[in-house]
Amino acid sequence: MYEINKNEESFYEIKGSKFISYIYNVKNIDEIKEIIKEKEKLYSDATHITYAYNVNGIKKKSDDNEPSGTAGMPILNVIDKNYLTNVLIIVIRYFGGIKLGAGGLVRAYTKAATDVLNKVEKHELKERYQIEIKTNYKELDKVLYLLKDKEIKKEFNEAIIIKAILTKEEIKELDNNNINYTKKDL
């Protein structure tokens, strides 16, 4: 898997329709929601605000009222074909008066996503592990603080179970703070 090195934007026009593309390196779903909300405010007059993302294997796409499968899926295909993770691509469309048809929309959204991706560098991800921490309420704040920028899953039972995906370097931080965990290779 690969990550991108920076955020970038791109512009593409076909038959009067304007496509503004953004690519972001993201770490969690909350960050994605904030970016999308920001773009919806900034481009409130846009015809469509479409996107796709992959964050640690969690994927989502949106056609934003374009015909089904003509916007979000082509963007997600660009992400998948480039083996990207921790990435969000947003494509904003202003309709230019000439319908592109389903095939034309797929090509246009694919090109818009590819153009913005071509403006950034990709780097291979470091070795990563799925970790599971069993903790109690007393230690919970400490664990959550150490994992504050990570996408985590929490289960509250007799013990609190927290799951996350971390690199070797991030796991060392758990070791340095005497946090017990189990890990599996990804």
mmCIF file with all atom_site columns, N, CA, C and O in Angstrom, residues 29-81:
data_model
loop_
_atom_site.group_PDB
_atom_site.id
_atom_site.type_symbol
_atom_site.label_atom_id
_atom_site.label_alt_id
_atom_site.label_comp_id
_atom_site.label_asym_id
_atom_site.label_entity_id
_atom_site.label_seq_id
_atom_site.pdbx_PDB_ins_code
_atom_site.Cartn_x
_atom_site.Cartn_y
_atom_site.Cartn_z
_atom_site.occupancy
_atom_site.B_iso_or_equiv
_atom_site.pdbx_formal_charge
_atom_site.auth_seq_id
_atom_site.auth_comp_id
_atom_site.auth_asym_id
_atom_site.auth_atom_id
_atom_site.pdbx_PDB_model_num
ATOM 1   N N  . ILE A 1 29 ? -11.708 9.057  9.774   1.00 0.00 ? 29 ILE A N  1
ATOM 2   C CA . ILE A 1 29 ? -12.995 9.409  9.183   1.00 0.00 ? 29 ILE A CA 1
ATOM 3   C C  . ILE A 1 29 ? -13.442 10.807 9.615   1.00 0.00 ? 29 ILE A C  1
ATOM 4   O O  . ILE A 1 29 ? -14.021 11.548 8.815   1.00 0.00 ? 29 ILE A O  1
ATOM 5   N N  . ASP A 1 30 ? -13.181 11.193 10.855  1.00 0.00 ? 30 ASP A N  1
ATOM 6   C CA . ASP A 1 30 ? -13.580 12.522 11.320  1.00 0.00 ? 30 ASP A CA 1
ATOM 7   C C  . ASP A 1 30 ? -12.903 13.621 10.496  1.00 0.00 ? 30 ASP A C  1
ATOM 8   O O  . ASP A 1 30 ? -13.527 14.627 10.158  1.00 0.00 ? 30 ASP A O  1
ATOM 9   N N  . GLU A 1 31 ? -11.633 13.418 10.179  1.00 0.00 ? 31 GLU A N  1
ATOM 10  C CA . GLU A 1 31 ? -10.903 14.380 9.352   1.00 0.00 ? 31 GLU A CA 1
ATOM 11  C C  . GLU A 1 31 ? -11.559 14.483 7.964   1.00 0.00 ? 31 GLU A C  1
ATOM 12  O O  . GLU A 1 31 ? -11.733 15.582 7.425   1.00 0.00 ? 31 GLU A O  1
ATOM 13  N N  . ILE A 1 32 ? -11.941 13.359 7.403   1.00 0.00 ? 32 ILE A N  1
ATOM 14  C CA . ILE A 1 32 ? -12.604 13.332 6.089   1.00 0.00 ? 32 ILE A CA 1
ATOM 15  C C  . ILE A 1 32 ? -13.916 14.100 6.146   1.00 0.00 ? 32 ILE A C  1
ATOM 16  O O  . ILE A 1 32 ? -14.208 14.917 5.262   1.00 0.00 ? 32 ILE A O  1
ATOM 17  N N  . LYS A 1 33 ? -14.709 13.861 7.180   1.00 0.00 ? 33 LYS A N  1
ATOM 18  C CA . LYS A 1 33 ? -15.999 14.552 7.316   1.00 0.00 ? 33 LYS A CA 1
ATOM 19  C C  . LYS A 1 33 ? -15.808 16.063 7.362   1.00 0.00 ? 33 LYS A C  1
ATOM 20  O O  . LYS A 1 33 ? -16.583 16.812 6.760   1.00 0.00 ? 33 LYS A O  1
ATOM 21  N N  . GLU A 1 34 ? -14.782 16.518 8.075   1.00 0.00 ? 34 GLU A N  1
ATOM 22  C CA . GLU A 1 34 ? -14.504 17.952 8.167   1.00 0.00 ? 34 GLU A CA 1
ATOM 23  C C  . GLU A 1 34 ? -14.113 18.535 6.813   1.00 0.00 ? 34 GLU A C  1
ATOM 24  O O  . GLU A 1 34 ? -14.560 19.623 6.442   1.00 0.00 ? 34 GLU A O  1
ATOM 25  N N  . ILE A 1 35 ? -13.282 17.824 6.065   1.00 0.00 ? 35 ILE A N  1
ATOM 26  C CA . ILE A 1 35 ? -12.848 18.303 4.747   1.00 0.00 ? 35 ILE A CA 1
ATOM 27  C C  . ILE A 1 35 ? -14.037 18.386 3.801   1.00 0.00 ? 35 ILE A C  1
ATOM 28  O O  . ILE A 1 35 ? -14.208 19.376 3.083   1.00 0.00 ? 35 ILE A O  1
ATOM 29  N N  . ILE A 1 36 ? -14.881 17.361 3.794   1.00 0.00 ? 36 ILE A N  1
ATOM 30  C CA . ILE A 1 36 ? -16.054 17.353 2.914   1.00 0.00 ? 36 ILE A CA 1
ATOM 31  C C  . ILE A 1 36 ? -17.000 18.501 3.284   1.00 0.00 ? 36 ILE A C  1
ATOM 32  O O  . ILE A 1 36 ? -17.496 19.218 2.412   1.00 0.00 ? 36 ILE A O  1
ATOM 33  N N  . LYS A 1 37 ? -17.222 18.705 4.583   1.00 0.00 ? 37 LYS A N  1
ATOM 34  C CA . LYS A 1 37 ? -18.085 19.790 5.050   1.00 0.00 ? 37 LYS A CA 1
ATOM 35  C C  . LYS A 1 37 ? -17.529 21.148 4.586   1.00 0.00 ? 37 LYS A C  1
ATOM 36  O O  . LYS A 1 37 ? -18.276 22.014 4.129   1.00 0.00 ? 37 LYS A O  1
ATOM 37  N N  . GLU A 1 38 ? -16.218 21.306 4.679   1.00 0.00 ? 38 GLU A N  1
ATOM 38  C CA . GLU A 1 38 ? -15.557 22.543 4.249   1.00 0.00 ? 38 GLU A CA 1
ATOM 39  C C  . GLU A 1 38 ? -15.772 22.784 2.747   1.00 0.00 ? 38 GLU A C  1
ATOM 40  O O  . GLU A 1 38 ? -16.088 23.896 2.326   1.00 0.00 ? 38 GLU A O  1
ATOM 41  N N  . LYS A 1 39 ? -15.629 21.729 1.946   1.00 0.00 ? 39 LYS A N  1
ATOM 42  C CA . LYS A 1 39 ? -15.809 21.857 0.488   1.00 0.00 ? 39 LYS A CA 1
ATOM 43  C C  . LYS A 1 39 ? -17.273 22.141 0.143   1.00 0.00 ? 39 LYS A C  1
ATOM 44  O O  . LYS A 1 39 ? -17.556 22.896 -0.782  1.00 0.00 ? 39 LYS A O  1
ATOM 45  N N  . GLU A 1 40 ? -18.204 21.540 0.890   1.00 0.00 ? 40 GLU A N  1
ATOM 46  C CA . GLU A 1 40 ? -19.622 21.794 0.643   1.00 0.00 ? 40 GLU A CA 1
ATOM 47  C C  . GLU A 1 40 ? -19.974 23.262 0.908   1.00 0.00 ? 40 GLU A C  1
ATOM 48  O O  . GLU A 1 40 ? -20.796 23.846 0.198   1.00 0.00 ? 40 GLU A O  1
ATOM 49  N N  . LYS A 1 41 ? -19.336 23.859 1.913   1.00 0.00 ? 41 LYS A N  1
ATOM 50  C CA . LYS A 1 41 ? -19.557 25.286 2.183   1.00 0.00 ? 41 LYS A CA 1
ATOM 51  C C  . LYS A 1 41 ? -18.911 26.138 1.097   1.00 0.00 ? 41 LYS A C  1
ATOM 52  O O  . LYS A 1 41 ? -19.530 27.075 0.576   1.00 0.00 ? 41 LYS A O  1
ATOM 53  N N  . LEU A 1 42 ? -17.665 25.825 0.771   1.00 0.00 ? 42 LEU A N  1
ATOM 54  C CA . LEU A 1 42 ? -16.899 26.602 -0.203  1.00 0.00 ? 42 LEU A CA 1
ATOM 55  C C  . LEU A 1 42 ? -17.526 26.535 -1.594  1.00 0.00 ? 42 LEU A C  1
ATOM 56  O O  . LEU A 1 42 ? -17.547 27.526 -2.318  1.00 0.00 ? 42 LEU A O  1
ATOM 57  N N  . TYR A 1 43 ? -18.040 25.364 -1.959  1.00 0.00 ? 43 TYR A N  1
ATOM 58  C CA . TYR A 1 43 ? -18.607 25.156 -3.297  1.00 0.00 ? 43 TYR A CA 1
ATOM 59  C C  . TYR A 1 43 ? -20.118 24.902 -3.216  1.00 0.00 ? 43 TYR A C  1
ATOM 60  O O  . TYR A 1 43 ? -20.638 24.018 -3.887  1.00 0.00 ? 43 TYR A O  1
ATOM 61  N N  . SER A 1 44 ? -20.811 25.679 -2.433  1.00 0.00 ? 44 SER A N  1
ATOM 62  C CA . SER A 1 44 ? -22.254 25.471 -2.256  1.00 0.00 ? 44 SER A CA 1
ATOM 63  C C  . SER A 1 44 ? -23.031 25.657 -3.556  1.00 0.00 ? 44 SER A C  1
ATOM 64  O O  . SER A 1 44 ? -24.151 25.163 -3.693  1.00 0.00 ? 44 SER A O  1
ATOM 65  N N  . ASP A 1 45 ? -22.441 26.336 -4.534  1.00 0.00 ? 45 ASP A N  1
ATOM 66  C CA . ASP A 1 45 ? -23.099 26.549 -5.824  1.00 0.00 ? 45 ASP A CA 1
ATOM 67  C C  . ASP A 1 45 ? -22.737 25.483 -6.866  1.00 0.00 ? 45 ASP A C  1
ATOM 68  O O  . ASP A 1 45 ? -23.219 25.533 -7.998  1.00 0.00 ? 45 ASP A O  1
ATOM 69  N N  . ALA A 1 46 ? -21.911 24.500 -6.481  1.00 0.00 ? 46 ALA A N  1
ATOM 70  C CA . ALA A 1 46 ? -21.505 23.443 -7.416  1.00 0.00 ? 46 ALA A CA 1
ATOM 71  C C  . ALA A 1 46 ? -22.679 22.520 -7.725  1.00 0.00 ? 46 ALA A C  1
ATOM 72  O O  . ALA A 1 46 ? -23.586 22.343 -6.911  1.00 0.00 ? 46 ALA A O  1
ATOM 73  N N  . THR A 1 47 ? -22.637 21.915 -8.916  1.00 0.00 ? 47 THR A N  1
ATOM 74  C CA . THR A 1 47 ? -23.685 20.976 -9.315  1.00 0.00 ? 47 THR A CA 1
ATOM 75  C C  . THR A 1 47 ? -23.551 19.670 -8.536  1.00 0.00 ? 47 THR A C  1
ATOM 76  O O  . THR A 1 47 ? -24.551 19.117 -8.071  1.00 0.00 ? 47 THR A O  1
ATOM 77  N N  . HIS A 1 48 ? -22.310 19.174 -8.396  1.00 0.00 ? 48 HIS A N  1
ATOM 78  C CA . HIS A 1 48 ? -22.054 17.914 -7.687  1.00 0.00 ? 48 HIS A CA 1
ATOM 79  C C  . HIS A 1 48 ? -20.732 18.016 -6.929  1.00 0.00 ? 48 HIS A C  1
ATOM 80  O O  . HIS A 1 48 ? -19.762 18.575 -7.440  1.00 0.00 ? 48 HIS A O  1
ATOM 81  N N  . ILE A 1 49 ? -20.711 17.449 -5.728  1.00 0.00 ? 49 ILE A N  1
ATOM 82  C CA . ILE A 1 49 ? -19.477 17.315 -4.953  1.00 0.00 ? 49 ILE A CA 1
ATOM 83  C C  . ILE A 1 49 ? -19.340 15.823 -4.652  1.00 0.00 ? 49 ILE A C  1
ATOM 84  O O  . ILE A 1 49 ? -19.999 15.290 -3.775  1.00 0.00 ? 49 ILE A O  1
ATOM 85  N N  . THR A 1 50 ? -18.494 15.163 -5.425  1.00 0.00 ? 50 THR A N  1
ATOM 86  C CA . THR A 1 50 ? -18.341 13.712 -5.337  1.00 0.00 ? 50 THR A CA 1
ATOM 87  C C  . THR A 1 50 ? -17.007 13.387 -4.675  1.00 0.00 ? 50 THR A C  1
ATOM 88  O O  . THR A 1 50 ? -16.095 14.211 -4.664  1.00 0.00 ? 50 THR A O  1
ATOM 89  N N  . TYR A 1 51 ? -16.910 12.175 -4.151  1.00 0.00 ? 51 TYR A N  1
ATOM 90  C CA . TYR A 1 51 ? -15.657 11.803 -3.494  1.00 0.00 ? 51 TYR A CA 1
ATOM 91  C C  . TYR A 1 51 ? -15.553 10.293 -3.343  1.00 0.00 ? 51 TYR A C  1
ATOM 92  O O  . TYR A 1 51 ? -16.523 9.558  -3.516  1.00 0.00 ? 51 TYR A O  1
ATOM 93  N N  . ALA A 1 52 ? -14.344 9.881  -2.989  1.00 0.00 ? 52 ALA A N  1
ATOM 94  C CA . ALA A 1 52 ? -14.086 8.502  -2.571  1.00 0.00 ? 52 ALA A CA 1
ATOM 95  C C  . ALA A 1 52 ? -12.880 8.543  -1.646  1.00 0.00 ? 52 ALA A C  1
ATOM 96  O O  . ALA A 1 52 ? -12.031 9.424  -1.745  1.00 0.00 ? 52 ALA A O  1
ATOM 97  N N  . TYR A 1 53 ? -12.846 7.566  -0.722  1.00 0.00 ? 53 TYR A N  1
ATOM 98  C CA . TYR A 1 53 ? -11.685 7.483  0.161   1.00 0.00 ? 53 TYR A CA 1
ATOM 99  C C  . TYR A 1 53 ? -11.407 6.047  0.565   1.00 0.00 ? 53 TYR A C  1
ATOM 100 O O  . TYR A 1 53 ? -12.256 5.170  0.436   1.00 0.00 ? 53 TYR A O  1
ATOM 101 N N  . ASN A 1 54 ? -10.187 5.860  1.054   1.00 0.00 ? 54 ASN A N  1
ATOM 102 C CA . ASN A 1 54 ? -9.758  4.609  1.671   1.00 0.00 ? 54 ASN A CA 1
ATOM 103 C C  . ASN A 1 54 ? -8.902  4.996  2.869   1.00 0.00 ? 54 ASN A C  1
ATOM 104 O O  . ASN A 1 54 ? -7.866  5.647  2.707   1.00 0.00 ? 54 ASN A O  1
ATOM 105 N N  . VAL A 1 55 ? -9.362  4.639  4.054   1.00 0.00 ? 55 VAL A N  1
ATOM 106 C CA . VAL A 1 55 ? -8.594  4.878  5.281   1.00 0.00 ? 55 VAL A CA 1
ATOM 107 C C  . VAL A 1 55 ? -8.445  3.535  5.975   1.00 0.00 ? 55 VAL A C  1
ATOM 108 O O  . VAL A 1 55 ? -9.411  2.996  6.505   1.00 0.00 ? 55 VAL A O  1
ATOM 109 N N  . ASN A 1 56 ? -7.247  2.978  5.909   1.00 0.00 ? 56 ASN A N  1
ATOM 110 C CA . ASN A 1 56 ? -6.960  1.682  6.548   1.00 0.00 ? 56 ASN A CA 1
ATOM 111 C C  . ASN A 1 56 ? -7.983  0.617  6.165   1.00 0.00 ? 56 ASN A C  1
ATOM 112 O O  . ASN A 1 56 ? -8.459  -0.128 7.009   1.00 0.00 ? 56 ASN A O  1
ATOM 113 N N  . GLY A 1 57 ? -8.352  0.578  4.895   1.00 0.00 ? 57 GLY A N  1
ATOM 114 C CA . GLY A 1 57 ? -9.273  -0.446 4.419   1.00 0.00 ? 57 GLY A CA 1
ATOM 115 C C  . GLY A 1 57 ? -10.742 -0.076 4.532   1.00 0.00 ? 57 GLY A C  1
ATOM 116 O O  . GLY A 1 57 ? -11.605 -0.797 4.034   1.00 0.00 ? 57 GLY A O  1
ATOM 117 N N  . ILE A 1 58 ? -11.049 1.035  5.172   1.00 0.00 ? 58 ILE A N  1
ATOM 118 C CA . ILE A 1 58 ? -12.427 1.517  5.231   1.00 0.00 ? 58 ILE A CA 1
ATOM 119 C C  . ILE A 1 58 ? -12.634 2.401  4.000   1.00 0.00 ? 58 ILE A C  1
ATOM 120 O O  . ILE A 1 58 ? -11.970 3.426  3.846   1.00 0.00 ? 58 ILE A O  1
ATOM 121 N N  . LYS A 1 59 ? -13.536 1.966  3.119   1.00 0.00 ? 59 LYS A N  1
ATOM 122 C CA . LYS A 1 59 ? -13.737 2.665  1.851   1.00 0.00 ? 59 LYS A CA 1
ATOM 123 C C  . LYS A 1 59 ? -15.158 3.199  1.757   1.00 0.00 ? 59 LYS A C  1
ATOM 124 O O  . LYS A 1 59 ? -16.097 2.584  2.242   1.00 0.00 ? 59 LYS A O  1
ATOM 125 N N  . LYS A 1 60 ? -15.269 4.347  1.093   1.00 0.00 ? 60 LYS A N  1
ATOM 126 C CA . LYS A 1 60 ? -16.589 4.915  0.844   1.00 0.00 ? 60 LYS A CA 1
ATOM 127 C C  . LYS A 1 60 ? -16.506 5.762  -0.413  1.00 0.00 ? 60 LYS A C  1
ATOM 128 O O  . LYS A 1 60 ? -15.450 6.310  -0.730  1.00 0.00 ? 60 LYS A O  1
ATOM 129 N N  . LYS A 1 61 ? -17.632 5.873  -1.101  1.00 0.00 ? 61 LYS A N  1
ATOM 130 C CA . LYS A 1 61 ? -17.703 6.695  -2.305  1.00 0.00 ? 61 LYS A CA 1
ATOM 131 C C  . LYS A 1 61 ? -19.054 7.386  -2.347  1.00 0.00 ? 61 LYS A C  1
ATOM 132 O O  . LYS A 1 61 ? -20.017 6.920  -1.746  1.00 0.00 ? 61 LYS A O  1
ATOM 133 N N  . SER A 1 62 ? -19.125 8.516  -3.063  1.00 0.00 ? 62 SER A N  1
ATOM 134 C CA . SER A 1 62 ? -20.389 9.234  -3.215  1.00 0.00 ? 62 SER A CA 1
ATOM 135 C C  . SER A 1 62 ? -20.486 9.785  -4.626  1.00 0.00 ? 62 SER A C  1
ATOM 136 O O  . SER A 1 62 ? -19.558 10.429 -5.119  1.00 0.00 ? 62 SER A O  1
ATOM 137 N N  . ASP A 1 63 ? -21.646 9.535  -5.267  1.00 0.00 ? 63 ASP A N  1
ATOM 138 C CA . ASP A 1 63 ? -21.932 10.088 -6.590  1.00 0.00 ? 63 ASP A CA 1
ATOM 139 C C  . ASP A 1 63 ? -22.598 11.465 -6.494  1.00 0.00 ? 63 ASP A C  1
ATOM 140 O O  . ASP A 1 63 ? -22.689 12.170 -7.501  1.00 0.00 ? 63 ASP A O  1
ATOM 141 N N  . ASP A 1 64 ? -23.081 11.848 -5.338  1.00 0.00 ? 64 ASP A N  1
ATOM 142 C CA . ASP A 1 64 ? -23.774 13.110 -5.115  1.00 0.00 ? 64 ASP A CA 1
ATOM 143 C C  . ASP A 1 64 ? -24.766 13.428 -6.239  1.00 0.00 ? 64 ASP A C  1
ATOM 144 O O  . ASP A 1 64 ? -24.677 14.454 -6.900  1.00 0.00 ? 64 ASP A O  1
ATOM 145 N N  . ASN A 1 65 ? -25.681 12.516 -6.476  1.00 0.00 ? 65 ASN A N  1
ATOM 146 C CA . ASN A 1 65 ? -26.766 12.662 -7.445  1.00 0.00 ? 65 ASN A CA 1
ATOM 147 C C  . ASN A 1 65 ? -26.349 12.601 -8.911  1.00 0.00 ? 65 ASN A C  1
ATOM 148 O O  . ASN A 1 65 ? -27.162 12.892 -9.780  1.00 0.00 ? 65 ASN A O  1
ATOM 149 N N  . GLU A 1 66 ? -25.097 12.270 -9.202  1.00 0.00 ? 66 GLU A N  1
ATOM 150 C CA . GLU A 1 66 ? -24.745 11.892 -10.571 1.00 0.00 ? 66 GLU A CA 1
ATOM 151 C C  . GLU A 1 66 ? -25.364 10.510 -10.772 1.00 0.00 ? 66 GLU A C  1
ATOM 152 O O  . GLU A 1 66 ? -25.683 9.820  -9.802  1.00 0.00 ? 66 GLU A O  1
ATOM 153 N N  . PRO A 1 67 ? -25.540 10.066 -12.033 1.00 0.00 ? 67 PRO A N  1
ATOM 154 C CA . PRO A 1 67 ? -26.059 8.707  -12.230 1.00 0.00 ? 67 PRO A CA 1
ATOM 155 C C  . PRO A 1 67 ? -25.207 7.682  -11.483 1.00 0.00 ? 67 PRO A C  1
ATOM 156 O O  . PRO A 1 67 ? -23.972 7.806  -11.438 1.00 0.00 ? 67 PRO A O  1
ATOM 157 N N  . SER A 1 68 ? -25.851 6.708  -10.888 1.00 0.00 ? 68 SER A N  1
ATOM 158 C CA . SER A 1 68 ? -25.176 5.724  -10.043 1.00 0.00 ? 68 SER A CA 1
ATOM 159 C C  . SER A 1 68 ? -23.967 5.101  -10.742 1.00 0.00 ? 68 SER A C  1
ATOM 160 O O  . SER A 1 68 ? -24.056 4.644  -11.881 1.00 0.00 ? 68 SER A O  1
ATOM 161 N N  . GLY A 1 69 ? -22.837 5.111  -10.036 1.00 0.00 ? 69 GLY A N  1
ATOM 162 C CA . GLY A 1 69 ? -21.616 4.480  -10.534 1.00 0.00 ? 69 GLY A CA 1
ATOM 163 C C  . GLY A 1 69 ? -20.802 5.318  -11.494 1.00 0.00 ? 69 GLY A C  1
ATOM 164 O O  . GLY A 1 69 ? -19.773 4.866  -11.991 1.00 0.00 ? 69 GLY A O  1
ATOM 165 N N  . THR A 1 70 ? -21.201 6.572  -11.760 1.00 0.00 ? 70 THR A N  1
ATOM 166 C CA . THR A 1 70 ? -20.478 7.380  -12.744 1.00 0.00 ? 70 THR A CA 1
ATOM 167 C C  . THR A 1 70 ? -19.481 8.362  -12.141 1.00 0.00 ? 70 THR A C  1
ATOM 168 O O  . THR A 1 70 ? -18.705 8.977  -12.869 1.00 0.00 ? 70 THR A O  1
ATOM 169 N N  . ALA A 1 71 ? -19.469 8.516  -10.826 1.00 0.00 ? 71 ALA A N  1
ATOM 170 C CA . ALA A 1 71 ? -18.578 9.498  -10.205 1.00 0.00 ? 71 ALA A CA 1
ATOM 171 C C  . ALA A 1 71 ? -17.748 8.878  -9.078  1.00 0.00 ? 71 ALA A C  1
ATOM 172 O O  . ALA A 1 71 ? -16.525 8.777  -9.182  1.00 0.00 ? 71 ALA A O  1
ATOM 173 N N  . GLY A 1 72 ? -18.407 8.460  -7.991  1.00 0.00 ? 72 GLY A N  1
ATOM 174 C CA . GLY A 1 72 ? -17.685 7.912  -6.839  1.00 0.00 ? 72 GLY A CA 1
ATOM 175 C C  . GLY A 1 72 ? -16.894 6.664  -7.181  1.00 0.00 ? 72 GLY A C  1
ATOM 176 O O  . GLY A 1 72 ? -15.744 6.506  -6.766  1.00 0.00 ? 72 GLY A O  1
ATOM 177 N N  . MET A 1 73 ? -17.489 5.755  -7.947  1.00 0.00 ? 73 MET A N  1
ATOM 178 C CA . MET A 1 73 ? -16.802 4.510  -8.284  1.00 0.00 ? 73 MET A CA 1
ATOM 179 C C  . MET A 1 73 ? -15.561 4.742  -9.153  1.00 0.00 ? 73 MET A C  1
ATOM 180 O O  . MET A 1 73 ? -14.511 4.160  -8.876  1.00 0.00 ? 73 MET A O  1
ATOM 181 N N  . PRO A 1 74 ? -15.623 5.590  -10.196 1.00 0.00 ? 74 PRO A N  1
ATOM 182 C CA . PRO A 1 74 ? -14.394 5.863  -10.950 1.00 0.00 ? 74 PRO A CA 1
ATOM 183 C C  . PRO A 1 74 ? -13.284 6.471  -10.081 1.00 0.00 ? 74 PRO A C  1
ATOM 184 O O  . PRO A 1 74 ? -12.111 6.144  -10.256 1.00 0.00 ? 74 PRO A O  1
ATOM 185 N N  . ILE A 1 75 ? -13.665 7.327  -9.144  1.00 0.00 ? 75 ILE A N  1
ATOM 186 C CA . ILE A 1 75 ? -12.662 7.916  -8.240  1.00 0.00 ? 75 ILE A CA 1
ATOM 187 C C  . ILE A 1 75 ? -12.068 6.816  -7.356  1.00 0.00 ? 75 ILE A C  1
ATOM 188 O O  . ILE A 1 75 ? -10.840 6.729  -7.196  1.00 0.00 ? 75 ILE A O  1
ATOM 189 N N  . LEU A 1 76 ? -12.928 5.953  -6.793  1.00 0.00 ? 76 LEU A N  1
ATOM 190 C CA . LEU A 1 76 ? -12.447 4.851  -5.955  1.00 0.00 ? 76 LEU A CA 1
ATOM 191 C C  . LEU A 1 76 ? -11.567 3.895  -6.766  1.00 0.00 ? 76 LEU A C  1
ATOM 192 O O  . LEU A 1 76 ? -10.570 3.386  -6.251  1.00 0.00 ? 76 LEU A O  1
ATOM 193 N N  . ASN A 1 77 ? -11.911 3.672  -8.025  1.00 0.00 ? 77 ASN A N  1
ATOM 194 C CA . ASN A 1 77 ? -11.074 2.814  -8.877  1.00 0.00 ? 77 ASN A CA 1
ATOM 195 C C  . ASN A 1 77 ? -9.670  3.382  -9.037  1.00 0.00 ? 77 ASN A C  1
ATOM 196 O O  . ASN A 1 77 ? -8.685  2.625  -9.043  1.00 0.00 ? 77 ASN A O  1
ATOM 197 N N  . VAL A 1 78 ? -9.539  4.696  -9.167  1.00 0.00 ? 78 VAL A N  1
ATOM 198 C CA . VAL A 1 78 ? -8.214  5.328  -9.261  1.00 0.00 ? 78 VAL A CA 1
ATOM 199 C C  . VAL A 1 78 ? -7.441  5.073  -7.965  1.00 0.00 ? 78 VAL A C  1
ATOM 200 O O  . VAL A 1 78 ? -6.252  4.729  -7.994  1.00 0.00 ? 78 VAL A O  1
ATOM 201 N N  . ILE A 1 79 ? -8.106  5.205  -6.831  1.00 0.00 ? 79 ILE A N  1
ATOM 202 C CA . ILE A 1 79 ? -7.470  4.950  -5.531  1.00 0.00 ? 79 ILE A CA 1
ATOM 203 C C  . ILE A 1 79 ? -7.014  3.494  -5.453  1.00 0.00 ? 79 ILE A C  1
ATOM 204 O O  . ILE A 1 79 ? -5.868  3.207  -5.101  1.00 0.00 ? 79 ILE A O  1
ATOM 205 N N  . ASP A 1 80 ? -7.907  2.566  -5.791  1.00 0.00 ? 80 ASP A N  1
ATOM 206 C CA . ASP A 1 80 ? -7.596  1.134  -5.691  1.00 0.00 ? 80 ASP A CA 1
ATOM 207 C C  . ASP A 1 80 ? -6.495  0.707  -6.666  1.00 0.00 ? 80 ASP A C  1
ATOM 208 O O  . ASP A 1 80 ? -5.591  -0.052 -6.297  1.00 0.00 ? 80 ASP A O  1
ATOM 209 N N  . LYS A 1 81 ? -6.545  1.174  -7.898  1.00 0.00 ? 81 LYS A N  1
ATOM 210 C CA . LYS A 1 81 ? -5.548  0.778  -8.904  1.00 0.00 ? 81 LYS A CA 1
ATOM 211 C C  . LYS A 1 81 ? -4.155  1.284  -8.561  1.00 0.00 ? 81 LYS A C  1
ATOM 212 O O  . LYS A 1 81 ? -3.169  0.741  -9.039  1.00 0.00 ? 81 LYS A O  1
#
